[in-house]
Coordinates of C-alpha atoms and ligand atoms in Angstrom, one line a residue:
X998 CA -103.2 15.8 -163.5
X999 CA -105.3 12.9 -162.3
X1000 CA -104.8 9.3 -163.4
X1001 CA -107.2 9.3 -166.3
X1002 CA -105.5 12.4 -167.6
X1003 CA -102.2 10.4 -167.7
X1004 CA -103.7 8.1 -170.2
X1005 CA -104.1 10.9 -172.7
X1006 CA -101.4 13.0 -174.3
X1007 CA -102.7 16.2 -173.0
X1008 CA -105.2 17.6 -170.5
X1009 CA -107.6 20.5 -171.1
X1010 CA -108.9 22.0 -167.9
X1011 CA -111.8 24.4 -168.1
X1012 CA -112.6 26.7 -165.2
X1013 CA -116.3 27.1 -165.0
X1014 CA -116.1 29.6 -162.1
X1015 CA -114.0 31.8 -164.4
X1016 CA -116.6 31.6 -167.1
X1017 CA -119.3 32.6 -164.6
X1018 CA -117.1 35.5 -163.3
X1019 CA -116.5 36.7 -166.9
X1020 CA -120.3 36.6 -167.5
X1021 CA -120.9 38.8 -164.4
X1022 CA -118.1 41.2 -165.5
X1023 CA -119.7 41.7 -168.9
X1024 CA -123.1 42.0 -167.4
X1025 CA -121.8 44.7 -165.1
X1026 CA -120.3 46.7 -168.0
X1027 CA -123.6 46.9 -169.9
X1028 CA -126.8 48.5 -168.7
X1029 CA -129.0 46.1 -170.6
X1030 CA -129.1 42.4 -170.8
X1031 CA -126.1 40.1 -171.5
X1032 CA -126.7 37.0 -173.5
X1033 CA -124.1 34.4 -174.5
X1034 CA -122.9 33.0 -177.8
X1035 CA -122.3 29.3 -177.2
X1036 CA -122.1 28.2 -180.9
X1037 CA -119.3 25.8 -181.9
X1038 CA -119.8 23.8 -178.7
X1039 CA -119.2 26.9 -176.6
X1040 CA -116.1 27.6 -178.7
X1041 CA -114.9 24.0 -178.1
X1042 CA -115.4 24.1 -174.3
X1043 CA -118.6 22.0 -174.2
X1044 CA -121.9 23.7 -174.6
X1045 CA -123.8 21.2 -172.5
X1046 CA -121.7 22.1 -169.5
X1047 CA -121.0 25.8 -170.3
X1048 CA -124.6 26.6 -171.0
X1049 CA -126.0 25.5 -167.6
X1050 CA -123.1 27.3 -165.9
X1051 CA -124.0 30.5 -167.7
X1052 CA -127.7 30.0 -167.0
X1053 CA -126.9 29.7 -163.3
X1054 CA -124.8 32.9 -163.6
X1055 CA -127.9 34.7 -164.8
X1056 CA -127.8 34.4 -168.6
X1057 CA -131.3 34.4 -170.1
X1058 CA -130.5 34.3 -173.9
X1059 CA -128.3 31.9 -175.8
X1060 CA -127.1 32.1 -179.3
X1061 CA -125.9 29.1 -181.5
X1062 CA -125.1 29.1 -185.2
X1063 CA -126.8 26.0 -186.5
X1064 CA -130.1 24.4 -186.0
X1065 CA -128.3 21.2 -185.0
X1066 CA -126.5 23.0 -182.2
X1067 CA -129.7 24.4 -180.9
X1068 CA -131.3 20.9 -180.9
X1069 CA -128.4 19.5 -179.0
X1070 CA -128.4 22.4 -176.5
X1071 CA -132.1 22.6 -175.8
X1072 CA -132.4 19.9 -173.1
X1073 CA -129.5 21.5 -171.1
X1074 CA -131.2 24.9 -170.8
X1075 CA -134.5 25.7 -169.0
X1076 CA -137.4 25.6 -171.4
X1077 CA -138.4 29.2 -170.8
X1078 CA -135.0 30.6 -171.8
X1079 CA -134.7 31.2 -175.5
X1080 CA -132.0 29.7 -177.7
X1081 CA -131.6 31.7 -180.9
X1082 CA -130.3 30.1 -184.1
X1083 CA -128.1 32.7 -185.7
X1084 CA -128.2 31.2 -189.2
X1085 CA -132.0 30.8 -189.2
X1086 CA -133.7 27.7 -190.4
X1087 CA -132.1 26.0 -193.4
X1088 CA -134.7 25.8 -196.3
X1089 CA -137.6 23.6 -195.3
X1090 CA -136.8 23.2 -191.6
X1091 CA -138.8 26.0 -190.1
X1092 CA -141.2 23.6 -188.5
X1093 CA -138.4 21.5 -187.1
X1094 CA -136.8 24.5 -185.6
X1095 CA -140.1 25.6 -184.0
X1096 CA -140.9 22.1 -182.7
X1097 CA -137.4 21.8 -181.2
X1098 CA -138.2 24.8 -179.0
X1099 CA -135.8 27.2 -180.7
X1100 CA -136.1 30.7 -182.0
X1101 CA -134.7 31.7 -185.4
X1102 CA -132.7 34.7 -186.3
X1103 CA -134.2 35.6 -189.7
X1104 CA -131.6 36.9 -192.1
X1105 CA -133.1 37.0 -195.6
X1106 CA -136.4 37.5 -197.5
X1107 CA -136.5 33.7 -198.0
X1108 CA -136.2 32.9 -194.3
X1109 CA -138.8 35.6 -193.5
X1110 CA -141.2 34.1 -196.0
X1111 CA -140.8 30.6 -194.6
X1112 CA -141.4 31.8 -191.1
X1113 CA -144.4 33.8 -192.2
X1114 CA -145.8 30.8 -194.0
X1115 CA -145.4 28.6 -191.0
X1116 CA -147.2 31.1 -188.8
X1117 CA -150.0 31.3 -191.4
X1118 CA -150.4 27.5 -191.5
X1119 CA -150.5 27.3 -187.7
X1120 CA -152.7 30.4 -187.4
X1121 CA -150.6 32.0 -184.7
X1122 CA -147.8 34.5 -184.2
X1123 CA -144.3 33.0 -184.1
X1124 CA -141.4 34.8 -182.4
X1125 CA -138.2 35.5 -184.3
X1126 CA -135.3 37.8 -184.2
X1127 CA -134.7 40.1 -187.2
X1128 CA -131.1 40.5 -188.3
X1129 CA -130.1 43.4 -190.5
X1130 CA -126.8 44.0 -192.3
X1131 CA -125.3 47.3 -191.1
X1132 CA -122.2 47.0 -193.3
X1133 CA -120.4 43.7 -192.7
X1134 CA -122.1 42.1 -195.7
X1135 CA -122.4 38.8 -193.9
X1136 CA -125.9 37.9 -192.6
X1137 CA -129.0 40.0 -192.4
X1138 CA -131.5 41.9 -194.4
X1139 CA -130.0 44.5 -196.7
X1140 CA -130.9 48.2 -196.3
X1141 CA -133.1 47.9 -199.3
X1142 CA -135.1 45.0 -197.8
X1143 CA -135.4 46.8 -194.5
X1144 CA -137.0 49.7 -196.4
X1145 CA -139.3 47.3 -198.1
X1146 CA -140.3 45.7 -194.8
X1147 CA -140.8 49.1 -193.3
X1148 CA -143.2 50.0 -196.1
X1149 CA -145.1 46.7 -196.2
X1150 CA -146.2 45.5 -192.8
X1151 CA -147.4 42.3 -194.5
X1152 CA -143.8 41.2 -194.7
X1153 CA -143.9 40.6 -191.0
X1154 CA -147.4 39.2 -190.9
X1155 CA -147.6 36.4 -188.3
X1156 CA -144.0 37.2 -187.1
X1157 CA -143.5 38.5 -183.6
X1158 CA -140.1 40.2 -183.7
X1159 CA -138.4 39.9 -180.3
X1160 CA -135.5 42.2 -181.1
X1161 CA -133.5 43.4 -184.1
X1162 CA -129.8 42.7 -184.3
X1163 CA -126.7 43.3 -186.4
X1164 CA -123.0 42.4 -186.1
X1165 CA -119.8 44.5 -186.1
X1166 CA -117.0 43.7 -188.5
X1167 CA -114.1 45.6 -186.8
X1168 CA -115.0 45.9 -183.1
X1169 CA -111.6 44.6 -182.1
X1170 CA -110.1 47.7 -183.7
X1171 CA -111.6 50.6 -181.7
X1172 CA -110.3 53.3 -184.1
X1173 CA -111.5 51.6 -187.2
X1174 CA -114.0 53.9 -189.1
X1175 CA -116.3 50.9 -189.8
X1176 CA -117.4 51.0 -186.2
X1177 CA -119.0 54.4 -186.4
X1178 CA -120.3 53.7 -189.9
X1179 CA -122.0 50.5 -188.7
X1180 CA -123.4 52.2 -185.7
X1181 CA -124.9 55.0 -187.8
X1182 CA -126.4 52.5 -190.3
X1183 CA -127.8 50.4 -187.4
X1184 CA -129.5 53.5 -185.9
X1185 CA -130.9 54.6 -189.3
X1186 CA -132.2 51.2 -190.3
X1187 CA -133.7 50.2 -186.9
X1188 CA -135.5 53.6 -186.9
X1189 CA -137.4 52.4 -190.0
X1190 CA -138.8 49.3 -188.2
X1191 CA -141.4 49.0 -185.5
X1192 CA -139.9 50.0 -182.2
X1193 CA -138.0 46.9 -180.9
X1194 CA -135.2 46.1 -178.5
X1195 CA -131.9 46.2 -180.3
X1196 CA -128.6 44.2 -180.2
X1197 CA -125.4 45.1 -181.9
X1198 CA -122.3 44.2 -179.7
X1199 CA -120.5 41.0 -179.2
X1200 CA -117.4 40.7 -177.0
X1201 CA -115.2 43.5 -178.4
X1202 CA -118.2 45.7 -179.2
X1203 CA -119.0 45.9 -175.5
X1204 CA -115.7 47.6 -174.9
X1205 CA -116.3 50.2 -177.6
X1206 CA -118.5 52.0 -175.1
X1207 CA -122.1 52.5 -174.1
X1208 CA -123.2 53.7 -177.5
X1209 CA -122.8 50.2 -178.8
X1210 CA -124.6 48.4 -175.9
X1211 CA -128.3 48.9 -176.8
X1212 CA -130.6 46.5 -175.0
X1213 CA -128.9 43.1 -175.5
X1214 CA -125.2 42.2 -176.0
X1215 CA -124.1 38.8 -177.3
X1216 CA -120.5 38.0 -176.1
X1217 CA -118.9 34.7 -176.8
X1218 CA -115.1 34.8 -176.8
X1219 CA -114.7 37.1 -173.8
X1220 CA -116.7 34.6 -171.7
X1221 CA -114.1 32.0 -172.5
X1222 CA -111.1 34.2 -171.7
X1223 CA -110.1 35.6 -175.0
X1224 CA -109.0 39.2 -174.7
X1225 CA -111.8 41.4 -176.2
X1226 CA -109.5 44.4 -176.2
X1227 CA -106.4 43.2 -178.2
X1228 CA -103.3 45.2 -177.4
X1229 CA -104.6 46.2 -174.0
X1230 CA -104.7 44.3 -170.7
X1231 CA -107.2 41.5 -170.7
X1232 CA -110.2 42.4 -168.6
X1233 CA -111.4 38.7 -168.6
X1234 CA -110.3 35.9 -166.4
X1235 CA -108.4 33.0 -168.1
X1236 CA -110.6 30.0 -168.5
X1237 CA -108.6 27.2 -170.1
X1238 CA -105.4 25.4 -169.2
X1239 CA -103.8 23.1 -171.7
X1240 CA -101.1 20.7 -170.4
X1241 CA -99.1 18.0 -172.1
X1242 CA -97.0 15.3 -170.5
X1243 CA -93.4 14.5 -171.3
X1244 CA -93.1 11.2 -173.3
X1245 CA -89.3 11.2 -173.1
X1246 CA -86.3 13.5 -172.8
X1247 CA -83.1 13.4 -174.7
X1248 CA -79.8 15.3 -174.9
X1249 CA -78.6 16.3 -178.4
X1250 CA -75.3 17.7 -179.5
X1251 CA -74.7 21.1 -181.3
X1252 CA -75.6 20.8 -185.0
X1253 CA -78.2 18.1 -184.5
X1254 CA -81.6 18.8 -186.2
X1255 CA -84.9 18.1 -184.5
X1256 CA -88.1 16.7 -186.0
X1257 CA -89.7 16.6 -189.5
X1258 CA -87.8 18.5 -192.1
X1259 CA -84.9 19.2 -189.8
X1260 CA -86.4 22.6 -189.2
X1261 CA -84.5 23.3 -186.0
X1262 CA -80.7 22.9 -185.6
X1263 CA -79.2 22.9 -182.1
X1264 CA -76.9 25.8 -181.6
X1265 CA -75.6 24.4 -178.3
X1266 CA -75.8 21.0 -176.5
X1267 CA -79.5 20.9 -175.9
X1268 CA -81.9 19.0 -173.6
X1269 CA -85.1 18.2 -175.4
X1270 CA -88.5 17.2 -173.9
X1271 CA -91.0 15.5 -176.2
X1272 CA -94.6 16.3 -175.3
X1273 CA -97.5 14.2 -176.2
X1274 CA -99.5 16.9 -178.0
X1275 CA -99.6 17.9 -181.7
X1276 CA -101.7 19.2 -184.5
X1277 CA -103.9 16.2 -184.2
X1278 CA -105.0 17.7 -180.9
X1279 CA -105.7 21.1 -182.5
X1280 CA -102.3 22.5 -181.5
X1281 CA -101.5 24.2 -184.7
X1282 CA -98.5 23.1 -186.9
X1283 CA -98.0 26.9 -187.4
X1284 CA -96.5 27.0 -183.9
X1285 CA -93.5 25.1 -185.2
X1286 CA -90.3 26.8 -184.0
X1287 CA -92.4 29.6 -182.6
X1288 CA -94.6 28.5 -179.7
X1289 CA -93.6 28.2 -176.1
X1290 CA -94.2 25.9 -173.1
X1291 CA -93.8 26.4 -169.4
X1292 CA -92.9 24.0 -166.6
X1293 CA -95.4 25.2 -163.9
X1294 CA -92.8 25.0 -161.1
X1295 CA -90.5 27.3 -163.2
X1296 CA -93.0 29.6 -164.6
X1297 CA -90.5 32.4 -165.2
X1298 CA -88.7 30.3 -167.8
X1299 CA -90.4 30.3 -171.2
X1300 CA -89.3 27.3 -173.1
X1301 CA -89.3 27.4 -177.0
X1302 CA -91.1 24.8 -179.0
X1303 CA -88.4 23.6 -181.4
X1304 CA -88.8 22.0 -184.9
X1305 CA -92.1 21.0 -186.5
X1306 CA -95.1 20.3 -184.5
X1307 CA -96.0 16.6 -185.3
X1308 CA -99.4 15.1 -185.4
X1309 CA -99.1 13.7 -181.9
X1310 CA -96.1 15.4 -180.3
X1311 CA -93.9 18.4 -180.2
X1312 CA -90.4 19.1 -178.9
X1313 CA -89.4 21.7 -176.3
X1314 CA -85.9 23.0 -175.6
X1315 CA -85.6 22.6 -171.8
X1316 CA -81.9 23.3 -171.6
X1317 CA -82.6 26.5 -169.6
X1318 CA -84.2 24.5 -166.8
X1319 CA -80.7 23.4 -165.9
X1320 CA -80.9 20.4 -163.5
X1321 CA -84.6 20.8 -162.8
X1322 CA -86.2 17.4 -162.6
X1323 CA -88.1 16.7 -165.8
X1324 CA -88.9 13.1 -166.7
X1325 CA -91.6 11.0 -168.5
X1326 CA -95.0 12.1 -167.2
X1327 CA -94.0 15.6 -166.2
X1328 CA -96.8 18.0 -167.2
X1329 CA -96.0 21.3 -169.1
X1330 CA -98.3 24.1 -169.8
X1331 CA -99.0 25.1 -173.4
X1332 CA -101.8 27.4 -172.3
X1333 CA -102.1 28.4 -168.6
X1334 CA -101.5 30.9 -165.9
X1335 CA -98.1 31.9 -167.5
X1336 CA -99.0 31.5 -171.2
X1337 CA -102.2 33.1 -172.2
X1338 CA -104.5 31.7 -174.8
X1339 CA -104.0 34.8 -176.9
X1340 CA -100.2 34.4 -176.7
X1341 CA -100.4 30.8 -177.7
X1342 CA -102.6 31.7 -180.6
X1343 CA -100.4 34.5 -181.8
X1344 CA -97.4 32.2 -181.8
X1345 CA -99.4 30.0 -184.3
X1346 CA -100.3 33.1 -186.4
X1347 CA -104.0 33.0 -185.4
X1348 CA -106.4 34.3 -182.8
X1349 CA -107.7 32.9 -179.5
X1350 CA -111.0 32.1 -181.2
X1351 CA -109.5 29.7 -183.7
X1352 CA -107.2 28.0 -181.3
X1353 CA -110.0 27.5 -178.8
X1354 CA -112.4 26.0 -181.3
X1355 CA -109.7 23.8 -182.7
X1356 CA -108.7 22.2 -179.4
X1357 CA -110.3 18.9 -180.2
X1358 CA -111.9 16.0 -178.4
X1359 CA -108.6 14.2 -178.0
X1360 CA -107.6 15.6 -174.6
X1361 CA -108.6 14.4 -171.2
X1362 CA -111.1 17.2 -170.5
X1363 CA -112.0 18.3 -167.0
X1364 CA -114.0 21.0 -165.5
X1365 CA -113.0 22.9 -162.3
X1366 CA -114.4 25.6 -160.2
X1367 CA -111.2 27.7 -160.0
X1368 CA -107.9 26.3 -161.1
X1369 CA -106.2 23.8 -158.9
X1370 CA -102.5 24.6 -158.5
X1371 CA -100.2 22.1 -160.0
Ligands
PLP2235 C1 -120.1 34.6 -182.9 C2 -121.1 35.7 -182.8 C3 -121.2 36.4 -181.6 C4 -120.2 36.3 -180.5 O1 -119.0 36.9 -180.9 P1 -117.7 37.1 -180.0 O2 -116.8 37.9 -180.7 O3 -117.2 35.7 -179.7 O4 -118.2 37.7 -178.7 C5 -122.2 37.3 -181.5 N1 -123.1 37.6 -182.5 C6 -123.0 36.9 -183.7 C7 -123.9 37.2 -184.8 C8 -122.0 36.0 -183.9 O5 -121.8 35.3 -185.0

């Protein structure tokens, strides 16, 4: 860790070369085009840095959730590359969205009507993506509305649909019957509409197979190193490393409890390292007594997090390191080459997606092209 990193409790290192490599991997799996979901600040990794990295890797379509995210991202991405706002324009903001150089995903009759009205007032065709609900019951036009649109071309007057999309609810469970059901519904509903490019799969959907690829895929999590095939080997390269420094070490006797609530009781004379990272950094309290840390020079020894995770710190049992030198300032990995993001998330009872987006702005954050050894 560099000097500035020592001022913070923890350091988050983001490997941009790994993100670019993951993009190329996903692009090579699909026959069509690979876009990128960089909503939620690129899943917490910094959309203004990750976006241009992906553009350089060949990405030509970006997806954000909110209008505000699109407005923030627009200057970082070449003007001719579309940024799609997944939630569409909030009521009364269609003109703002257009003037910001963004393209809406239209999810409802109301959003369709607003976009149509704006097109009519400007006297020109306005591009948009049409989302349909193929069974997730989240966003998109219902089957009934799709039928109405199919029978009444006036519903799309002034709207230039670029492609039609839907989203899968259970793609991370390949055997789940919802996948085939959603695919069938998507095929049936898109057949009713004018012939348009189609987009169904996000990260896990890509690995369901070519039937799910269509013309455009929209991965997010897999780009950032989350395993899109849970329970199977991760085809993606790890992207983040989360390290925390030792504040102090102490030796405690058998029977001594550690931390808030006395949740952990030492069953043997125990050497404890207090690390300067806690739930205030987005490292979940649910990892209390469950998560693990690794001293990079002793990567084979997984060290248990003991007691409650505090707001600013957590305790690690380092007894098994024996006489290894650990002192104030020594960095430990909480996520890294020997503890995957998915493993750290599972220890906190959640998924890589949530842990990533929670890793807040409190760390010293740095970007690398390939992980420096430390
Ligand atoms: C978030 C999101 C994605 C990306 O999903 P991942 O599982 O992270 O790949 C794609 N499409 C839509 C509509 C989304 O909301």
